[in-house]
Amino acid sequence: MKDDLSDTPRESAVRKTTQEVICGDSIEVLKTFPDESVDLTVTSPPYDNLRDYKGYSFDFEGIARELYRVTKDGGVVVWVVGDQTTNGSESGTSFKQALYFKEIGFNLHDTMIYEKNGAPFPEVNRYYQCFEYMFVFSKGKPKTTNLLRDRKNKWEGSFGKRSQRLTDGTLQQKEAIKCEEYGVRFNFWRFNGGFGYTTQDEIAYQHPAMFPEKLAQDHILSWSNEGDTILDPMCGSGTTLKMAHNLKRNYIGIDISEEYCEIARQRIKGQSQPLL
């Protein structure tokens, strides 16, 4: 059953930025949201024509503009995207979208890479394609940065010398720092994918394209705090929503397919523990 959006726009928006999965057109639903009401968006749009999402269309610019409006000052949008290759040439859509986000006011806070554990198909005249972009856009300076520190440091316990090259080319020595056991991650993340790895929820595989639960979890941990509102305006099978729920965040998901919305609701039910 579809969520009732028949209330006045502002009243509906206030109530539905808690824990909701809404079936409807993303742009039309987002228009009911008040300005600056979302802390973090983690989403993945359709990649060119790589998947058939039951014939539904995708208005990128319209969604991007609404995301800017509803994102709080200091809020973040994580945009996971790849490119289609046609006649030997990549579309470059990901770059075009990143530049458009900048045009409408977002900062490109970080260009991150999500490395998959395998290529989708063998290549014969180029290197295997095994990654997607995770663009991290911020509305001003990010208000929350809980950077994950789980990278084992091989120089643990030692004191590293530091220097900075000045504009005249000379090196200026700086105070040495002690190397901790674990350091902040690099911006190149690797996740296992495929059946049983992306998620253990079998129902989720009725959706044609998902990113790993760990990807959503780690971005939610990095750019939000408990009680914040997490959005996925193209929620698909509900991975972002499930992880937001597990991590004690409020969440709101939107998808035009009632079938996918129901999958998302089923995944959220009975889920209570994060993957930490």
XYZ file of N, CA and C in Angstrom:
828
model
N 0.849 -1.194 0.000
C 0.000 0.000 0.000
C 0.880 1.238 0.000
N 0.583 2.208 -0.830
C 1.396 3.399 -0.929
C 1.171 4.306 0.272
N 2.223 5.025 0.666
C 2.091 5.986 1.737
C 1.197 7.134 1.292
N 0.416 7.665 2.227
C -0.506 8.754 1.922
C 0.238 10.077 1.944
N 0.335 10.721 0.783
C 0.985 12.026 0.697
C -0.049 13.116 0.437
N -1.288 12.883 0.877
C -2.360 13.805 0.562
C -2.462 14.962 1.543
N -1.677 14.929 2.641
C -1.698 16.027 3.592
C -1.097 17.276 2.963
N -1.181 18.380 3.673
C -0.509 19.576 3.195
C 0.974 19.307 3.134
N 1.698 19.857 2.142
C 3.102 19.506 1.925
C 3.969 19.646 3.153
N 3.879 20.751 3.885
C 4.777 20.963 5.013
C 4.486 19.994 6.152
N 3.208 19.753 6.450
C 2.866 18.815 7.512
C 3.335 17.413 7.153
N 3.128 17.013 5.912
C 3.549 15.695 5.463
C 5.045 15.538 5.584
N 5.779 16.578 5.189
C 7.237 16.498 5.188
C 7.791 16.347 6.581
N 7.255 17.120 7.516
C 7.772 17.044 8.881
C 7.595 15.643 9.445
N 6.432 15.037 9.200
C 6.163 13.715 9.745
C 6.992 12.644 9.065
N 7.275 12.800 7.774
C 7.889 11.724 7.026
C 9.407 11.795 7.001
N 10.020 12.699 7.734
C 11.472 12.679 7.853
C 11.871 11.949 9.128
N 11.143 10.886 9.491
C 11.485 10.077 10.661
C 11.926 8.689 10.219
N 10.971 7.800 9.976
C 11.299 6.449 9.521
C 10.225 6.005 8.542
N 10.447 6.287 7.274
C 9.418 6.048 6.270
C 10.016 5.534 4.969
N 9.250 4.680 4.278
C 9.532 4.291 2.901
C 8.335 4.753 2.078
N 8.567 5.665 1.157
C 7.482 6.296 0.414
C 7.552 5.880 -1.048
N 6.437 5.429 -1.572
C 6.351 5.106 -2.991
C 5.860 6.333 -3.735
N 6.676 6.809 -4.677
C 6.283 7.970 -5.440
C 7.446 8.487 -6.258
N 7.180 9.493 -7.081
C 8.222 10.133 -7.860
C 9.126 10.933 -6.925
N 10.425 10.707 -6.997
C 11.356 11.309 -6.037
C 11.253 12.822 -5.999
N 11.221 13.457 -7.165
C 11.191 14.917 -7.198
C 9.908 15.439 -6.566
N 8.770 14.831 -6.901
C 7.504 15.300 -6.353
C 7.445 15.099 -4.842
N 7.971 13.983 -4.352
C 7.979 13.749 -2.907
C 8.928 14.714 -2.216
N 10.115 14.906 -2.792
C 11.081 15.819 -2.185
C 10.543 17.240 -2.116
N 9.708 17.632 -3.037
C 9.140 18.981 -3.022
C 8.285 19.225 -1.780
N 7.821 18.146 -1.136
C 7.028 18.302 0.081
C 7.897 18.476 1.316
N 9.208 18.306 1.166
C 10.117 18.434 2.303
C 10.418 19.907 2.586
N 10.547 20.274 3.841
C 11.014 21.633 4.145
C 12.475 21.806 3.773
N 12.904 23.038 3.587
C 14.303 23.323 3.303
C 15.178 22.820 4.446
N 16.377 22.353 4.087
C 17.413 21.981 5.059
C 16.868 21.051 6.147
N 16.326 19.914 5.724
C 15.729 18.956 6.649
C 16.437 17.613 6.667
N 17.487 17.436 5.844
C 18.180 16.147 5.741
C 19.653 16.334 6.080
N 20.170 15.443 6.925
C 21.590 15.507 7.321
C 22.499 14.829 6.308
N 22.080 13.682 5.798
C 22.942 12.886 4.917
C 22.098 12.128 3.911
N 22.539 12.150 2.664
C 21.955 11.314 1.616
C 23.008 10.311 1.161
N 22.630 9.046 1.115
C 23.488 8.003 0.538
C 22.642 7.300 -0.511
N 23.038 7.418 -1.785
C 22.192 6.892 -2.848
C 23.036 6.515 -4.053
N 22.414 5.775 -4.941
C 23.052 5.388 -6.193
C 22.019 5.500 -7.297
N 22.238 6.387 -8.284
C 21.263 6.568 -9.351
C 21.392 5.472 -10.409
N 20.424 5.366 -11.309
C 20.578 4.448 -12.443
C 21.799 4.838 -13.272
N 22.596 3.861 -13.676
C 23.806 4.118 -14.455
C 23.466 4.084 -15.939
N 23.300 5.247 -16.542
C 22.977 5.306 -17.960
C 21.860 4.309 -18.268
N 22.098 3.359 -19.174
C 21.072 2.366 -19.502
C 21.525 0.956 -19.149
N 22.347 0.850 -18.093
C 22.891 -0.461 -17.745
C 21.847 -1.394 -17.154
N 20.786 -0.828 -16.561
C 19.730 -1.640 -15.974
C 18.373 -1.100 -16.418
N 17.407 -2.014 -16.493
C 16.041 -1.627 -16.797
C 15.266 -1.601 -15.480
N 15.006 -0.399 -14.969
C 14.279 -0.266 -13.711
C 12.780 -0.164 -13.989
N 12.271 -1.221 -14.609
C 10.844 -1.339 -14.914
C 10.338 -0.164 -15.747
N 11.228 0.404 -16.552
C 10.829 1.459 -17.470
C 10.727 2.845 -16.871
N 11.071 2.996 -15.596
C 10.965 4.310 -14.971
C 12.094 5.217 -15.442
N 11.795 6.492 -15.618
C 12.786 7.460 -16.079
C 13.481 8.106 -14.880
N 14.556 8.831 -15.159
C 15.406 9.399 -14.118
C 15.762 10.832 -14.494
N 15.233 11.793 -13.737
C 15.503 13.211 -13.973
C 16.626 13.627 -13.034
N 17.860 13.485 -13.509
C 19.012 13.753 -12.644
C 19.034 15.189 -12.136
N 18.921 16.153 -13.034
C 19.059 17.548 -12.620
C 17.974 17.950 -11.632
N 16.764 17.475 -11.848
C 15.680 17.784 -10.920
C 15.943 17.239 -9.531
N 16.426 16.003 -9.463
C 16.742 15.403 -8.160
C 17.903 16.132 -7.502
N 18.934 16.466 -8.278
C 20.091 17.165 -7.717
C 19.685 18.499 -7.102
N 18.844 19.253 -7.785
C 18.409 20.549 -7.254
C 17.612 20.391 -5.965
N 16.745 19.380 -5.929
C 15.973 19.147 -4.705
C 16.879 18.691 -3.559
N 17.887 17.892 -3.874
C 18.823 17.465 -2.834
C 19.551 18.654 -2.236
N 19.924 19.610 -3.065
C 20.596 20.795 -2.524
C 19.665 21.561 -1.589
N 18.417 21.684 -1.970
C 17.463 22.444 -1.157
C 17.200 21.783 0.190
N 17.023 20.449 0.192
C 16.631 19.777 1.437
C 17.818 19.446 2.329
N 19.047 19.526 1.810
C 20.228 19.213 2.617
C 20.530 20.360 3.573
N 20.792 20.019 4.816
C 21.126 21.029 5.811
C 22.482 21.655 5.502
N 22.713 22.858 6.010
C 24.049 23.426 5.932
C 25.013 22.492 6.648
N 26.090 22.120 5.983
C 27.021 21.155 6.550
C 26.642 19.713 6.277
N 25.495 19.511 5.608
C 25.076 18.156 5.274
C 25.853 17.604 4.089
N 25.726 16.299 3.880
C 26.530 15.588 2.878
C 25.634 14.735 1.991
N 26.006 14.647 0.719
C 25.377 13.722 -0.231
C 26.449 12.786 -0.754
N 26.269 11.483 -0.569
C 27.168 10.472 -1.126
C 26.486 9.904 -2.360
N 27.135 10.076 -3.519
C 26.552 9.734 -4.825
C 27.402 8.626 -5.440
N 26.893 7.396 -5.418
C 27.628 6.233 -5.913
C 27.232 6.001 -7.362
N 28.215 6.074 -8.282
C 27.843 6.076 -9.691
C 28.952 5.481 -10.560
N 28.566 4.920 -11.674
C 29.509 4.399 -12.659
C 29.067 4.831 -14.053
N 29.795 4.379 -15.062
C 29.520 4.784 -16.442
C 29.305 3.571 -17.334
N 28.456 3.756 -18.320
C 28.240 2.735 -19.334
C 29.287 2.878 -20.439
N 29.709 1.755 -20.985
C 30.618 1.765 -22.132
C 29.845 1.354 -23.380
N 29.854 2.224 -24.397
C 29.153 1.961 -25.647
C 30.111 2.189 -26.807
N 30.228 1.188 -27.673
C 31.127 1.288 -28.833
C 32.547 1.674 -28.425
N 32.988 1.090 -27.325
C 34.364 1.289 -26.900
C 34.640 2.570 -26.146
N 33.614 3.367 -25.829
C 33.835 4.637 -25.143
C 32.926 4.757 -23.928
N 33.516 5.124 -22.797
C 32.726 5.340 -21.588
C 31.915 6.630 -21.722
N 30.746 6.640 -21.104
C 29.823 7.767 -21.267
C 30.318 9.040 -20.580
N 31.035 8.886 -19.475
C 31.460 10.063 -18.716
C 30.338 10.711 -17.926
N 29.196 10.036 -17.814
C 28.052 10.595 -17.096
C 28.397 10.944 -15.653
N 29.208 10.107 -15.017
C 29.563 10.351 -13.615
C 30.232 11.708 -13.457
N 31.148 12.050 -14.361
C 31.840 13.342 -14.280
C 30.874 14.497 -14.517
N 29.994 14.323 -15.492
C 29.017 15.373 -15.786
C 28.132 15.633 -14.570
N 27.717 14.559 -13.902
C 26.877 14.723 -12.732
C 27.636 15.409 -11.598
N 28.890 15.037 -11.397
C 29.694 15.667 -10.347
C 29.829 17.163 -10.595
N 30.083 17.542 -11.832
C 30.232 18.962 -12.160
C 28.922 19.716 -11.980
N 27.796 19.056 -12.258
C 26.504 19.717 -12.074
C 26.244 19.957 -10.590
N 26.572 19.003 -9.741
C 26.421 19.210 -8.306
C 27.205 20.441 -7.859
N 28.405 20.618 -8.399
C 29.201 21.793 -8.063
C 28.540 23.070 -8.592
N 27.979 23.017 -9.784
C 27.346 24.185 -10.383
C 26.195 24.712 -9.531
N 25.457 23.809 -8.887
C 24.282 24.242 -8.125
C 24.619 24.594 -6.683
N 25.898 24.476 -6.299
C 26.289 24.969 -4.982
C 26.982 24.001 -4.059
N 26.974 22.713 -4.386
C 27.665 21.743 -3.532
C 29.180 21.878 -3.681
N 29.906 21.555 -2.619
C 31.346 21.341 -2.699
C 31.606 19.879 -3.020
N 32.600 19.621 -3.852
C 33.040 18.244 -4.069
C 34.059 17.941 -2.979
N 33.564 17.439 -1.865
C 34.384 17.252 -0.678
C 35.427 16.164 -0.864
N 35.050 15.086 -1.561
C 35.996 13.992 -1.792
C 35.521 13.171 -2.981
N 36.466 12.741 -3.798
C 36.185 11.787 -4.873
C 36.734 10.450 -4.428
N 35.834 9.561 -4.030
C 36.226 8.281 -3.488
C 35.977 7.166 -4.505
N 36.638 6.053 -4.292
C 36.534 4.900 -5.178
C 35.996 3.707 -4.396
N 35.035 3.022 -4.984
C 34.531 1.760 -4.440
C 35.019 0.647 -5.363
N 35.969 -0.133 -4.869
C 36.514 -1.240 -5.660
C 35.715 -2.503 -5.398
N 35.269 -3.121 -6.470
C 34.552 -4.386 -6.364
C 35.544 -5.539 -6.327
N 35.070 -6.696 -5.943
C 35.973 -7.844 -5.853
C 36.040 -8.644 -7.150
N 35.559 -8.067 -8.233
C 35.643 -8.755 -9.515
C 35.095 -7.886 -10.622
N 35.456 -8.214 -11.844
C 34.969 -7.462 -13.005
C 33.662 -8.082 -13.484
N 32.747 -7.266 -14.036
C 31.465 -7.804 -14.489
C 31.584 -8.703 -15.714
N 32.616 -8.464 -16.525
C 32.809 -9.300 -17.722
C 34.254 -9.138 -18.170
N 34.802 -10.121 -18.889
C 36.206 -10.035 -19.336
C 36.400 -8.925 -20.365
N 37.548 -8.267 -20.292
C 37.918 -7.267 -21.285
C 39.002 -7.846 -22.190
N 39.062 -7.355 -23.413
C 40.072 -7.860 -24.340
C 41.067 -6.789 -24.771
N 40.662 -5.507 -24.685
C 41.573 -4.466 -25.156
C 41.747 -3.312 -24.170
N 41.332 -3.523 -22.923
C 41.579 -2.544 -21.863
C 41.606 -3.285 -20.538
N 42.027 -2.605 -19.479
C 42.092 -3.233 -18.166
C 40.690 -3.452 -17.608
N 40.557 -4.509 -16.812
C 39.247 -4.883 -16.288
C 38.636 -3.738 -15.464
N 37.355 -3.514 -15.677
C 36.633 -2.469 -14.960
C 36.112 -3.026 -13.635
N 36.606 -2.510 -12.524
C 36.240 -3.105 -11.234
C 35.988 -2.050 -10.154
N 35.627 -0.813 -10.546
C 35.351 0.174 -9.516
C 34.229 1.108 -9.945
N 33.686 1.797 -8.962
C 32.712 2.858 -9.185
C 33.117 4.058 -8.338
N 32.596 5.212 -8.692
C 32.890 6.421 -7.919
C 31.934 6.547 -6.742
N 32.440 7.099 -5.664
C 31.612 7.526 -4.543
C 31.918 9.006 -4.334
N 31.173 9.871 -5.018
C 31.379 11.310 -4.867
C 30.760 11.763 -3.547
N 31.534 12.481 -2.758
C 31.048 13.002 -1.485
C 30.889 14.515 -1.641
N 29.640 14.965 -1.718
C 29.342 16.384 -1.858
C 28.913 16.951 -0.508
N 29.316 18.163 -0.219
C 28.918 18.794 1.041
C 28.322 20.159 0.758
N 27.367 20.546 1.573
C 26.761 21.874 1.484
C 27.504 22.759 2.473
N 28.576 23.376 1.999
C 29.485 24.059 2.894
C 30.432 23.058 3.531
N 31.021 23.419 4.648
C 31.929 22.530 5.362
C 31.128 21.441 6.062
N 31.488 20.163 5.908
C 30.740 19.098 6.587
C 30.678 19.316 8.093
N 29.472 19.212 8.636
C 29.306 19.412 10.076
C 29.661 18.175 10.877
N 29.713 17.039 10.233
C 30.038 15.784 10.913
C 31.078 15.033 10.103
N 32.204 14.716 10.738
C 33.234 13.890 10.088
C 33.776 12.910 11.120
N 33.184 11.740 11.149
C 33.650 10.657 12.022
C 34.510 9.715 11.180
N 35.720 10.146 10.848
C 36.541 9.373 9.924
C 36.910 8.027 10.533
N 36.736 6.977 9.752
C 36.983 5.616 10.230
C 38.486 5.366 10.319
N 38.911 4.850 11.456
C 40.332 4.596 11.708
C 40.527 3.086 11.890
N 40.548 2.376 10.784
C 40.716 0.930 10.845
C 41.783 0.441 9.866
N 42.639 1.345 9.441
C 43.741 0.976 8.538
C 44.977 0.660 9.375
N 45.396 -0.598 9.376
C 46.542 -1.030 10.162
C 47.793 -0.270 9.733
N 48.479 0.310 10.698
C 49.653 1.131 10.413
C 50.922 0.309 10.616
N 51.666 0.084 9.537
C 52.869 -0.738 9.637
C 53.990 -0.018 10.383
N 53.859 1.295 10.563
C 54.881 2.053 11.289
C 54.443 2.333 12.725
N 53.555 1.508 13.258
C 53.015 1.726 14.598
C 54.126 1.941 15.633
N 53.959 2.972 16.435
C 54.884 3.240 17.531
C 56.067 4.099 17.166
N 56.371 4.235 15.902
C 57.525 5.031 15.499
C 57.124 6.492 15.363
N 58.115 7.356 15.316
C 57.870 8.785 15.170
C 58.256 9.191 13.750
N 57.297 9.674 13.021
C 57.548 10.021 11.634
C 57.957 11.465 11.467
N 59.012 11.687 10.723
C 59.425 13.046 10.420
C 58.487 13.627 9.357
N 58.220 14.911 9.515
C 57.340 15.572 8.560
C 58.023 16.813 8.004
N 57.708 17.120 6.771
C 58.236 18.338 6.169
C 57.211 18.890 5.192
N 57.336 20.166 4.920
C 56.430 20.836 3.988
C 57.247 21.629 2.991
N 56.964 21.442 1.708
C 57.698 22.185 0.696
C 57.076 23.571 0.525
N 57.888 24.606 0.684
C 57.430 25.979 0.586
C 57.374 26.426 -0.871
N 56.812 27.599 -1.086
C 56.636 28.085 -2.454
C 57.963 28.314 -3.168
N 59.054 28.546 -2.405
C 60.353 28.749 -3.047
C 61.078 27.438 -3.327
N 60.413 26.312 -3.003
C 60.983 25.001 -3.285
C 61.741 24.378 -2.140
N 62.004 25.123 -1.071
C 62.748 24.572 0.061
C 61.812 23.770 0.966
N 62.414 22.889 1.766
C 61.652 22.066 2.695
C 61.726 22.650 4.100
N 60.586 22.749 4.728
C 60.515 23.204 6.113
C 60.193 22.008 7.006
N 61.082 21.715 7.968
C 60.873 20.587 8.852
C 59.778 20.923 9.869
N 58.937 19.921 10.138
C 57.846 20.116 11.082
C 57.968 19.091 12.204
N 57.203 19.290 13.257
C 57.268 18.425 14.428
C 56.907 16.985 14.057
N 57.687 16.032 14.554
C 57.424 14.622 14.266
C 56.135 14.178 14.968
N 55.473 13.187 14.397
C 54.243 12.656 14.988
C 54.416 11.160 15.247
N 53.762 10.702 16.293
C 53.810 9.280 16.628
C 52.775 8.534 15.810
N 53.165 7.406 15.265
C 52.258 6.597 14.462
C 51.429 5.693 15.362
N 50.105 5.850 15.304
C 49.207 5.031 16.100
C 49.036 3.651 15.459
N 48.397 2.739 16.208
C 48.205 1.377 15.700
C 47.341 1.375 14.444
N 46.300 2.204 14.443
C 45.413 2.273 13.287
C 45.305 3.721 12.820
N 45.313 3.900 11.518
C 45.193 5.227 10.937
C 43.895 5.389 10.182
N 43.624 6.624 9.760
C 42.425 6.908 8.979
C 42.501 6.179 7.637
N 41.391 5.675 7.200
C 41.317 4.970 5.919
C 41.760 5.858 4.764
N 42.222 5.209 3.705
C 42.364 5.891 2.435
C 40.973 6.052 1.816
N 40.870 6.864 0.774
C 39.556 7.078 0.152
C 39.272 6.077 -0.963
N 39.938 4.953 -0.910
C 39.756 3.853 -1.856
C 39.266 2.655 -1.048
N 37.969 2.364 -1.110
C 37.365 1.323 -0.291
C 37.082 0.081 -1.139
N 37.292 -1.075 -0.538
C 37.046 -2.330 -1.242
C 36.003 -3.145 -0.490
N 34.974 -3.597 -1.207
C 33.917 -4.395 -0.609
C 33.645 -5.620 -1.472
N 33.366 -6.731 -0.822
C 32.932 -7.919 -1.537
C 31.489 -7.737 -1.989
N 31.201 -8.205 -3.180
C 29.851 -8.134 -3.708
C 29.402 -9.475 -4.233
N 28.188 -9.522 -4.717
C 27.642 -10.768 -5.222
C 26.742 -11.433 -4.194
N 26.124 -12.529 -4.606
C 25.142 -13.204 -3.753
C 25.787 -13.655 -2.447
N 25.160 -13.290 -1.333
C 25.665 -13.662 -0.019
C 26.698 -12.705 0.546
N 27.194 -11.776 -0.284
C 28.194 -10.810 0.171
C 27.611 -9.395 0.217
N 26.935 -8.986 -0.841
C 26.309 -7.664 -0.843
C 25.360 -7.535 0.341
N 24.586 -8.567 0.579
C 23.686 -8.683 1.718
C 23.327 -10.144 1.882
N 22.872 -10.506 3.071
C 22.379 -11.867 3.287
C 20.864 -11.931 3.175
N 20.232 -10.812 2.846
C 18.782 -10.777 2.665
C 18.440 -11.260 1.255
N 17.961 -12.464 1.147
C 17.700 -13.027 -0.182
C 16.677 -12.212 -0.959
N 15.714 -11.627 -0.270
C 14.681 -10.864 -0.966
C 15.270 -9.681 -1.723
N 16.410 -9.168 -1.241
C 17.013 -7.979 -1.858
C 17.464 -8.243 -3.290
N 17.771 -9.499 -3.605
C 18.284 -9.814 -4.940
C 17.201 -9.797 -6.014
N 15.972 -9.469 -5.622
C 14.928 -9.223 -6.612
C 15.107 -7.854 -7.265
N 15.990 -7.048 -6.694
C 16.339 -5.766 -7.297
C 17.544 -5.970 -8.209
N 17.596 -5.313 -9.364
C 18.652 -5.607 -10.342
C 20.029 -5.053 -10.002
N 20.132 -4.105 -9.048
C 21.436 -3.499 -8.764
C 21.455 -2.988 -7.331
N 22.465 -3.394 -6.573
C 22.592 -2.966 -5.182
C 24.049 -2.641 -4.899
N 24.277 -1.774 -3.915
C 25.626 -1.660 -3.394
C 25.689 -2.394 -2.057
N 26.886 -2.765 -1.596
C 27.008 -3.572 -0.382
C 26.512 -2.833 0.862
N 25.947 -3.571 1.796
C 25.498 -2.981 3.048
C 26.646 -2.269 3.764
N 27.843 -2.849 3.696
C 28.989 -2.256 4.385
C 29.314 -0.876 3.816
N 29.118 -0.675 2.528
C 29.355 0.631 1.919
C 28.422 1.679 2.536
N 27.131 1.358 2.596
C 26.169 2.294 3.182
C 26.479 2.522 4.652
N 26.769 1.450 5.366
C 27.059 1.566 6.795
C 28.236 2.496 7.057
N 29.307 2.321 6.308
C 30.523 3.082 6.586
C 30.364 4.566 6.257
N 29.584 4.882 5.219
C 29.324 6.295 4.930
C 28.406 6.906 5.987
N 27.420 6.169 6.438
C 26.532 6.677 7.481
C 27.321 6.949 8.761
N 28.221 6.043 9.112
C 29.063 6.262 10.282
C 29.965 7.473 10.101
N 30.458 7.681 8.885
C 31.439 8.738 8.621
C 30.836 10.132 8.649
N 29.606 10.287 8.149
C 29.074 11.629 7.889
C 27.818 11.961 8.677
N 27.471 11.155 9.687
C 26.267 11.444 10.471
C 26.428 10.937 11.890
N 25.505 11.341 12.743
C 25.465 10.899 14.128
C 24.106 10.271 14.429
N 24.013 9.568 15.543
C 22.738 8.980 15.948
C 21.675 10.069 16.026
N 20.485 9.736 15.541
C 19.385 10.684 15.555
C 19.289 11.556 14.327
N 20.326 11.575 13.488
C 20.280 12.342 12.247
C 19.301 11.709 11.262
N 18.900 12.484 10.265
C 17.990 12.002 9.233
C 18.772 11.642 7.979
N 18.638 10.388 7.554
C 19.334 9.856 6.388
C 18.315 9.662 5.268
N 18.674 10.092 4.079
C 17.771 10.015 2.924
C 18.370 9.150 1.827
N 17.507 8.381 1.174
C 17.845 7.759 -0.112
C 16.668 8.001 -1.044
N 16.810 8.942 -1.987
C 15.686 9.302 -2.857
C 15.422 8.311 -3.978
N 16.300 7.319 -4.133
C 16.107 6.229 -5.103
C 16.478 4.952 -4.371
N 15.661 4.603 -3.372
C 16.101 3.641 -2.348
C 16.147 2.206 -2.829
N 15.501 1.884 -3.945
C 15.602 0.518 -4.459
C 15.248 -0.518 -3.409
N 16.176 -1.420 -3.138
C 15.912 -2.502 -2.192
C 16.079 -2.074 -0.737
N 16.468 -0.829 -0.488
C 16.465 -0.311 0.880
C 17.743 -0.486 1.675
N 18.882 -0.666 1.013
C 20.133 -0.896 1.735
C 20.481 0.271 2.655
N 20.427 1.494 2.142
C 20.739 2.661 2.976
C 19.792 2.757 4.161
N 18.521 2.491 3.934
C 17.519 2.610 4.996
C 17.746 1.569 6.085
N 18.035 0.354 5.664
C 18.281 -0.707 6.629
C 19.461 -0.359 7.527
N 20.543 0.122 6.937
C 21.728 0.426 7.724
C 21.515 1.660 8.599
N 20.756 2.637 8.108
C 20.428 3.798 8.933
C 19.613 3.368 10.151
N 18.660 2.484 9.920
C 17.846 1.951 11.018
C 18.723 1.227 12.038
N 19.618 0.388 11.561
C 20.490 -0.370 12.464
C 21.403 0.533 13.272
N 21.787 1.669 12.690
C 22.733 2.576 13.341
C 22.029 3.702 14.088
N 20.737 3.521 14.356
C 19.961 4.438 15.191
C 19.859 5.840 14.589
N 19.735 5.885 13.274
C 19.430 7.124 12.581
C 17.974 7.097 12.136
N 17.395 8.269 11.969
C 16.124 8.357 11.266
C 16.395 8.164 9.783
N 15.395 7.723 9.052
C 15.622 7.488 7.628
C 14.353 7.779 6.847
N 14.537 8.116 5.591
C 13.417 8.236 4.669
C 13.881 7.763 3.301
N 13.130 6.853 2.734
C 13.450 6.315 1.418
C 12.310 6.584 0.454
N 12.679 6.856 -0.785
C 11.687 7.114 -1.830
C 12.016 6.236 -3.026
N 11.009 5.612 -3.587
C 11.196 4.878 -4.832
C 9.876 4.850 -5.574
N 9.943 4.932 -6.878
C 8.726 4.990 -7.680
C 8.084 3.619 -7.848
N 8.849 2.556 -7.545
C 8.336 1.196 -7.685
C 7.809 0.694 -6.341
N 6.528 0.374 -6.296
C 5.947 -0.170 -5.076
C 6.574 -1.525 -4.732
N 6.936 -2.289 -5.750
C 7.580 -3.583 -5.512
C 8.892 -3.399 -4.750
N 9.716 -2.433 -5.175
C 10.986 -2.197 -4.498
C 10.769 -1.614 -3.104
N 9.773 -0.744 -2.963
C 9.474 -0.192 -1.637
C 9.109 -1.300 -0.656
N 8.362 -2.271 -1.116
C 7.976 -3.368 -0.234
C 9.181 -4.226 0.141
N 10.103 -4.426 -0.807
C 11.337 -5.139 -0.478
C 12.089 -4.389 0.613
N 12.185 -3.065 0.477
C 12.885 -2.258 1.480
C 12.219 -2.394 2.844
N 10.904 -2.346 2.884
C 10.194 -2.470 4.165
C 10.454 -3.822 4.807
N 10.443 -4.873 3.985
C 10.674 -6.214 4.517
C 12.087 -6.349 5.080
N 13.065 -5.716 4.428
C 14.449 -5.808 4.915
C 14.625 -5.080 6.243
N 13.924 -3.974 6.390
C 14.054 -3.205 7.627
C 13.425 -3.943 8.799
N 12.360 -4.662 8.544
C 11.677 -5.391 9.618
C 12.604 -6.423 10.250
N 12.696 -6.429 11.529
C 13.473 -7.435 12.239
C 14.966 -7.211 12.205
N 15.439 -6.112 11.563
C 16.853 -5.823 11.529
C 17.186 -4.909 12.691
N 18.106 -5.329 13.553
C 18.393 -4.521 14.738
C 19.870 -4.352 15.030
N 20.746 -5.056 14.329
C 22.162 -4.982 14.647
C 22.979 -4.553 13.447
N 23.925 -3.597 13.637
C 24.820 -3.209 12.534
C 25.833 -4.293 12.237
N 26.596 -4.131 11.176
C 27.569 -5.126 10.750
C 28.943 -4.938 11.381
N 29.040 -4.075 12.404
C 30.351 -3.759 12.980
C 31.032 -4.999 13.525
